[in-house]
XYZ file of C-alpha atoms in Angstrom:
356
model
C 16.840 -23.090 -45.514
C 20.121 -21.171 -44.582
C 18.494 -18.012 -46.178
C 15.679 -18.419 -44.319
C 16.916 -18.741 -41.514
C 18.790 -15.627 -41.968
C 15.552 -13.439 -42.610
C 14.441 -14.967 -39.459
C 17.216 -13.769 -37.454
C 17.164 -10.168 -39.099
C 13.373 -9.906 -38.307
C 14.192 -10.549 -34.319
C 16.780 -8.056 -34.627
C 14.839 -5.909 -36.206
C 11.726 -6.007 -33.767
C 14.136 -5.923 -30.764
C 15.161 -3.071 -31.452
C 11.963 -1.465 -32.498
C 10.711 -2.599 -29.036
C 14.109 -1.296 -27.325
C 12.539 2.552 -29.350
C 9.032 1.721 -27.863
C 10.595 1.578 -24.560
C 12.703 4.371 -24.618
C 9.465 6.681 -26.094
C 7.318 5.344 -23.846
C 10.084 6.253 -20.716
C 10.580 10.228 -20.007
C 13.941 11.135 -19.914
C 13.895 13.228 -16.381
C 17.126 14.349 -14.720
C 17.667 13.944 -11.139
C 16.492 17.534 -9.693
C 17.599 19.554 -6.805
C 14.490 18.220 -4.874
C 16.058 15.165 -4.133
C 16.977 13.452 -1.776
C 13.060 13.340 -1.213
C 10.918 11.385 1.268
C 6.899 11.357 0.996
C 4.506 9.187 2.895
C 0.637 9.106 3.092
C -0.941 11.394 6.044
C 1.001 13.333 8.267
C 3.081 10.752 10.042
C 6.013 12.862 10.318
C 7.997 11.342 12.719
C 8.786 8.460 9.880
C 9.238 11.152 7.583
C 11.661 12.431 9.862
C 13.726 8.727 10.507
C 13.755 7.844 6.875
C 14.788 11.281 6.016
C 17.761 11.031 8.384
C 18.506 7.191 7.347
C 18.899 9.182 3.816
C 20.672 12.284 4.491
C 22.795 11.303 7.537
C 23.047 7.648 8.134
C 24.211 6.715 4.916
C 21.770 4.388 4.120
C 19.925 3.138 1.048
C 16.479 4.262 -0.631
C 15.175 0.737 0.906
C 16.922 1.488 4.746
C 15.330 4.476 4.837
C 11.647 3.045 3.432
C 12.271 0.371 5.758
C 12.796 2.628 9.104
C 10.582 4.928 8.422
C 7.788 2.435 8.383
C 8.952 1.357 10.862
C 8.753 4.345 13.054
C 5.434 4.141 12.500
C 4.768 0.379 13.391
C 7.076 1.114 16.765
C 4.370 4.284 17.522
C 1.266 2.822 15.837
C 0.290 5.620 13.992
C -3.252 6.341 14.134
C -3.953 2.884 15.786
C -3.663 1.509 11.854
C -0.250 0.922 11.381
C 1.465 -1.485 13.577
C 0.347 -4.119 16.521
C -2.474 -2.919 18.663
C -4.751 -2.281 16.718
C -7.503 -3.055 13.838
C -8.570 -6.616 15.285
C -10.053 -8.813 13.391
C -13.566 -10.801 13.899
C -11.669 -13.141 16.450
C -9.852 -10.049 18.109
C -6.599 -10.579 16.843
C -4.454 -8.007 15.218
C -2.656 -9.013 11.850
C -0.379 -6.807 9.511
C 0.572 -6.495 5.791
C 3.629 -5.154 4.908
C 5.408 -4.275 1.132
C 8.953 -3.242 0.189
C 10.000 -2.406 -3.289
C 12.789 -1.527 -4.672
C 13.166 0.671 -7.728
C 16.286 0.141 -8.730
C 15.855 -4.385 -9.120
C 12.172 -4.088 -9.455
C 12.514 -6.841 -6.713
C 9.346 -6.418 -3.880
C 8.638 -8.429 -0.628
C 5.706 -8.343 0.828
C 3.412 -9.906 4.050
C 0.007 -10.259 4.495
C -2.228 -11.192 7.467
C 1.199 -11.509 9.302
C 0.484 -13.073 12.871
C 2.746 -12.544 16.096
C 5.538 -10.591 14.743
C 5.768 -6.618 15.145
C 8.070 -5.688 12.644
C 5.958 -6.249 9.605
C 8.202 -4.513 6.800
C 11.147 -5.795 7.995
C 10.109 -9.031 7.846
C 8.775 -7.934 4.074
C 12.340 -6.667 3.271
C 13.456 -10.247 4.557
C 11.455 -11.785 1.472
C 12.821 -9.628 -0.748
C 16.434 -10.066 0.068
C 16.026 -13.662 1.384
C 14.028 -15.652 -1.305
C 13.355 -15.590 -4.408
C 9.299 -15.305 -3.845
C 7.448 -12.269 -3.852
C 4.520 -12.772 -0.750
C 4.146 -14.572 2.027
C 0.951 -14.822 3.869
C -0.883 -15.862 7.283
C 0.952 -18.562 9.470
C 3.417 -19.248 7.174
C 4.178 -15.897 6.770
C 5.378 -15.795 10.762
C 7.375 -18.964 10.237
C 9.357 -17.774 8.100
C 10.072 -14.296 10.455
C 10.825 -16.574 13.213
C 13.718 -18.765 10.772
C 14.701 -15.530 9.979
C 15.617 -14.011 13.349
C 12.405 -11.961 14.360
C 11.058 -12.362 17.880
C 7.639 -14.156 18.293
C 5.218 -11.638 20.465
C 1.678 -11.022 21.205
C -0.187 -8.109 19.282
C -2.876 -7.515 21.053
C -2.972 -4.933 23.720
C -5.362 -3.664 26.162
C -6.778 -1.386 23.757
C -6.594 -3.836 20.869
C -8.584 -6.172 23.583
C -11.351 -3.322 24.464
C -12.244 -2.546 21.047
C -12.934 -6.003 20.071
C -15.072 -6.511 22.966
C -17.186 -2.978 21.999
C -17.509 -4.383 19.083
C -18.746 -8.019 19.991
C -21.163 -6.093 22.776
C -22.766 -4.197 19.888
C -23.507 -7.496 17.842
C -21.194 -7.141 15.680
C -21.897 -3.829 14.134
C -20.131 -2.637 11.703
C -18.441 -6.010 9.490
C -17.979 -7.045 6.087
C -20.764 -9.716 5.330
C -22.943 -9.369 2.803
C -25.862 -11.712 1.702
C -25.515 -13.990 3.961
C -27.731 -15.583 6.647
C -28.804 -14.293 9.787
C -29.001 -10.833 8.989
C -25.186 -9.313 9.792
C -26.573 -5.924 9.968
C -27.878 -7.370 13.365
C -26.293 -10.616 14.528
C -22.759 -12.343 14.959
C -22.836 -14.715 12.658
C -21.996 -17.845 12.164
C -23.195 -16.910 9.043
C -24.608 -19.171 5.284
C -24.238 -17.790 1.961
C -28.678 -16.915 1.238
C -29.001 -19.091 -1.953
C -26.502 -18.698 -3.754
C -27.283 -19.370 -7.103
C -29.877 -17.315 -7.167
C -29.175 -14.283 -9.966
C -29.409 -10.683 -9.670
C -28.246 -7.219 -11.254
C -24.443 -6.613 -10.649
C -23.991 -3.806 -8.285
C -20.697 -2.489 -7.148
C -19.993 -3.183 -3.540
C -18.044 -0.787 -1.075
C -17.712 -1.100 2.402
C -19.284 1.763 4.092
C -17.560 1.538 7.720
C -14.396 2.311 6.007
C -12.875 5.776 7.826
C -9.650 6.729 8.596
C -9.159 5.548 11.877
C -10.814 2.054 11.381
C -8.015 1.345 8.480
C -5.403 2.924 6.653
C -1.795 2.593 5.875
C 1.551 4.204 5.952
C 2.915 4.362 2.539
C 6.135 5.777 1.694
C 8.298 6.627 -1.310
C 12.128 7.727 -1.112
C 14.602 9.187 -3.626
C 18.431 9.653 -3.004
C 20.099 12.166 -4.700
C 21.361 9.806 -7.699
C 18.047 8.484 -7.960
C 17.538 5.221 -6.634
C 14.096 5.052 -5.583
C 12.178 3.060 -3.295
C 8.659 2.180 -1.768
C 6.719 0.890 1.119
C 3.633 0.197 2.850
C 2.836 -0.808 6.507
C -1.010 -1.396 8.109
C -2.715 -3.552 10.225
C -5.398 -4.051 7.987
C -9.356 -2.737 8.173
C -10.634 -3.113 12.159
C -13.648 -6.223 12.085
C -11.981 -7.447 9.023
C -12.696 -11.182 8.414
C -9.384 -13.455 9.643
C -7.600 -14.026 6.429
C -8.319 -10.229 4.761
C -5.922 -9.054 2.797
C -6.283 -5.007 1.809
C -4.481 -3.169 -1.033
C -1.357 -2.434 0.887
C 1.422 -5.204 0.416
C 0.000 -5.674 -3.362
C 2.807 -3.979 -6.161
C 0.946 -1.484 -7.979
C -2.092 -1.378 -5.745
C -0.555 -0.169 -2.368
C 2.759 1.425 -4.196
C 4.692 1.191 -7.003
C 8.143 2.378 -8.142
C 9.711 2.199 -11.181
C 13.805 3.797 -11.725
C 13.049 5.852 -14.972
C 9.779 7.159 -13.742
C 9.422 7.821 -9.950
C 6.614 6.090 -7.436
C 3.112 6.338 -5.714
C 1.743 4.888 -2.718
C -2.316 4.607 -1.713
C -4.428 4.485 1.462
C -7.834 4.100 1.685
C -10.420 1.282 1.152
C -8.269 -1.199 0.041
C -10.689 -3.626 -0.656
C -11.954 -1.361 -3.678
C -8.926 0.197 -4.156
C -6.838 -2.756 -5.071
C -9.062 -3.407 -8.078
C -7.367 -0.784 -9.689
C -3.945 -0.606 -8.738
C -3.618 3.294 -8.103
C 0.006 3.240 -7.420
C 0.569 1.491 -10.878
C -1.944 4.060 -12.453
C -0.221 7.125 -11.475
C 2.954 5.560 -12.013
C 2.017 5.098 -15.593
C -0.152 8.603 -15.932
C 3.716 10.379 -14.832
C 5.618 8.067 -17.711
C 3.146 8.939 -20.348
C 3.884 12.958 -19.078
C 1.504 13.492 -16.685
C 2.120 15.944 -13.727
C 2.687 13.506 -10.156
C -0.176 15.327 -9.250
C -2.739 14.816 -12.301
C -1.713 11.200 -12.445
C -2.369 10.617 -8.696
C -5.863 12.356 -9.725
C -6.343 9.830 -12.692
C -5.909 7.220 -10.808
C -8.479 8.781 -8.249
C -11.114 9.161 -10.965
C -10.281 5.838 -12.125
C -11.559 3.897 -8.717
C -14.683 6.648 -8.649
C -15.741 5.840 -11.356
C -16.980 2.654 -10.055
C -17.367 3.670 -6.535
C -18.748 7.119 -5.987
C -18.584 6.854 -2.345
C -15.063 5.457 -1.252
C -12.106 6.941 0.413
C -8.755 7.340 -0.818
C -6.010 9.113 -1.595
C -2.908 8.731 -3.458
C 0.503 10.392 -3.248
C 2.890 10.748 -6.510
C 6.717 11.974 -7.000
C 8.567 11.813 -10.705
C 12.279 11.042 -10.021
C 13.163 14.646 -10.652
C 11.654 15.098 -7.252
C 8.277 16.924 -8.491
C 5.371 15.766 -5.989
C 1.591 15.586 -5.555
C -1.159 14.030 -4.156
C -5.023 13.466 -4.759
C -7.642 11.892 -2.873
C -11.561 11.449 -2.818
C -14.189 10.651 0.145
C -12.622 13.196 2.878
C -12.305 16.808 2.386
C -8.721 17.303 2.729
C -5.681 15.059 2.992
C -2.820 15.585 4.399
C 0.458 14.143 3.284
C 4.434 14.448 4.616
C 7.167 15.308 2.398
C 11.262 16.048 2.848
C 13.132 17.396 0.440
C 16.289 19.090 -0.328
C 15.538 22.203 -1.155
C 13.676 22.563 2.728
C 15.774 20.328 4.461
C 12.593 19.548 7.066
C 9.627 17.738 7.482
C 6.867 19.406 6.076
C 2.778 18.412 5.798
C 0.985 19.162 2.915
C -2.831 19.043 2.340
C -4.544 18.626 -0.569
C -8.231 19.276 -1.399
C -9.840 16.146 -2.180
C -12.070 15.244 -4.937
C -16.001 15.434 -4.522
């Protein structure tokens, strides 16, 4: 028995540390690069470029500051009318956001999702992270935990918030999200019945097809320091005439963005409801650790989602932790993206052409 018991023990040892050579093959050794510090973020929001750039280079602050207040920034200004309160109500006219922090360096994330009454969306995601040992917190729930933790209750609709619901309810509904259901949603409000629904039919993939940038999207934001602690974020308010209780792509790890220390990040916007079957950030992630360029894995992971869906829109942006970038995207013609960097000490926007 004592013999055996030995072989046992030699076999662990020996397939630990076979796994411990997996892991190091299967991680690229990169060195940290003059590029960095580095900030990217999805379109050309570059006024939270800008903040987390200067939480980074002047203020002293971490990877996950500067993530943080540059979303921020952009929940404060309401970029596009998609980030932020204001804007994107749902089917009862409220507006609700989902928010995601991660943090390289643990590999700890916190996350929101149809967050109700409180502005600061990935604060209160940072909160989760640092704050409990849980991962998301959703819907009402969600708030009363901002409110135990400090955050002001507040209202988020606004006038315009207000006026685009009632557009919307004054053209019957048109567009929304309902499918097979009972009476026709392509015409009527609803209240709406499943049409029998055990009745069989061919499996066809389903994409939403009032999906365009300025009825959804998302801030999403990845940050290097100069040692390489890396960090990523996302901030929206969701798909406008979502259905109350949607969640989208964005606060999901690996579907909205993904970081990883030895490796570098990626963040997506786009049709999350599609998109988050695939978990793009993760892809590209992955495409950059098994050598790919940032930009050929943010096109893999492209290609992966249109595969399935010819017709949705997306895009993903991609650094490596040596501070190489890219970007690709599909359903627009060109995308632009914000980056900071070292080597131009400024704010810069990028386009890409997108895929066809």
């Amino acid at each position: 028995m004592g013999t055996r018991g030995r072989c046992v023990r030699g076999r662990g040892s020996m397939m630990g540390g076979v796994l411990r050579g997996l892991l190091l093959l299967l991680t690229p050794t990169l060195l940290v690069h003059a590029n960095t510090p580095l900030v990217i973020n999805t379109w050309n929001f570059t006024n939270a470029t800008a903040k987390a750039w200067e939480v980074l280079t002047q203020g002293g602050g971490s990877v996950v500051d500067a993530v943080v207040h540059g979303c921020t920034v952009c929940e404060e200004l309401q970029c596009d009318g998609t980030v932020g309160f204001g804007g994107s109500p749902d089917e009862n006219g409220e507006t609700t956001l989902d928010a995601m922090i991660m943090d390289g360096t643990t590999h700890d994330v916190g996350a929101v999702a149809d967050l109700r009454r409180v502005k600061g969306a990935i604060a209160v995601a940072r909160s989760v992270m640092e704050h409990t040992t849980h991962t998301l917190l959703v819907g009402e729930q969600a708030a009363q935990f901002a409110f135990t933790m400090g955050f002001q209750e507040e209202n988020l609709t606004t006038p315009t918030s207000a006026h685009m619901h009632q557009e919307w309810l004054d053209n019957n509904c048109q567009p929304n999200f309902w499918v097979d259901v009972t009476p026709d949603p392509t015409t009527s409000c609803g209240p709406y019945k499943p049409i029998n629904p055990k009745a069989s039919k061919a499996a066809i993939a389903k994409e939403g097809k009032n999906f365009n940038r300025f009825s959804h999207d998302t801030i999403g934001m990845i940050a290097i320091d100069a040692k390489g602690h890396i960090a990523g974020g996302t901030s929206t308010n969701g798909a406008r005439n979502k259905i109350p209780g949607r969640v989208g792509d964005s606060p999901i790890p690996g579907s909205g963005a993904y970081v990883d220390k030895f490796v570098g990040g990626a963040a997506a916007t786009g049709d999350g409801d599609v998109m988050m079957r695939f978990l793009p950030a993760l892809v590209a992630v992955e495409g950059m650790r098994a050598g790919l360029s940032p930009s050929k894995a943010a096109e893999v992971a492209i290609l992966r989602v249109a595969q399935y869906y010819s017709e949705f829109m997306g895009a993903v942006v991609a650094v490596n932790i040596a501070g190489e970038y890219g970007a690709a995207c599909h359903g627009i013609e060109t995308f632009p993206f914000s980056v900071a960097d070292s080597v131009t000490n400024t704010v810069e926007i990028k386009n890409v052409t997108c895929i066809v």
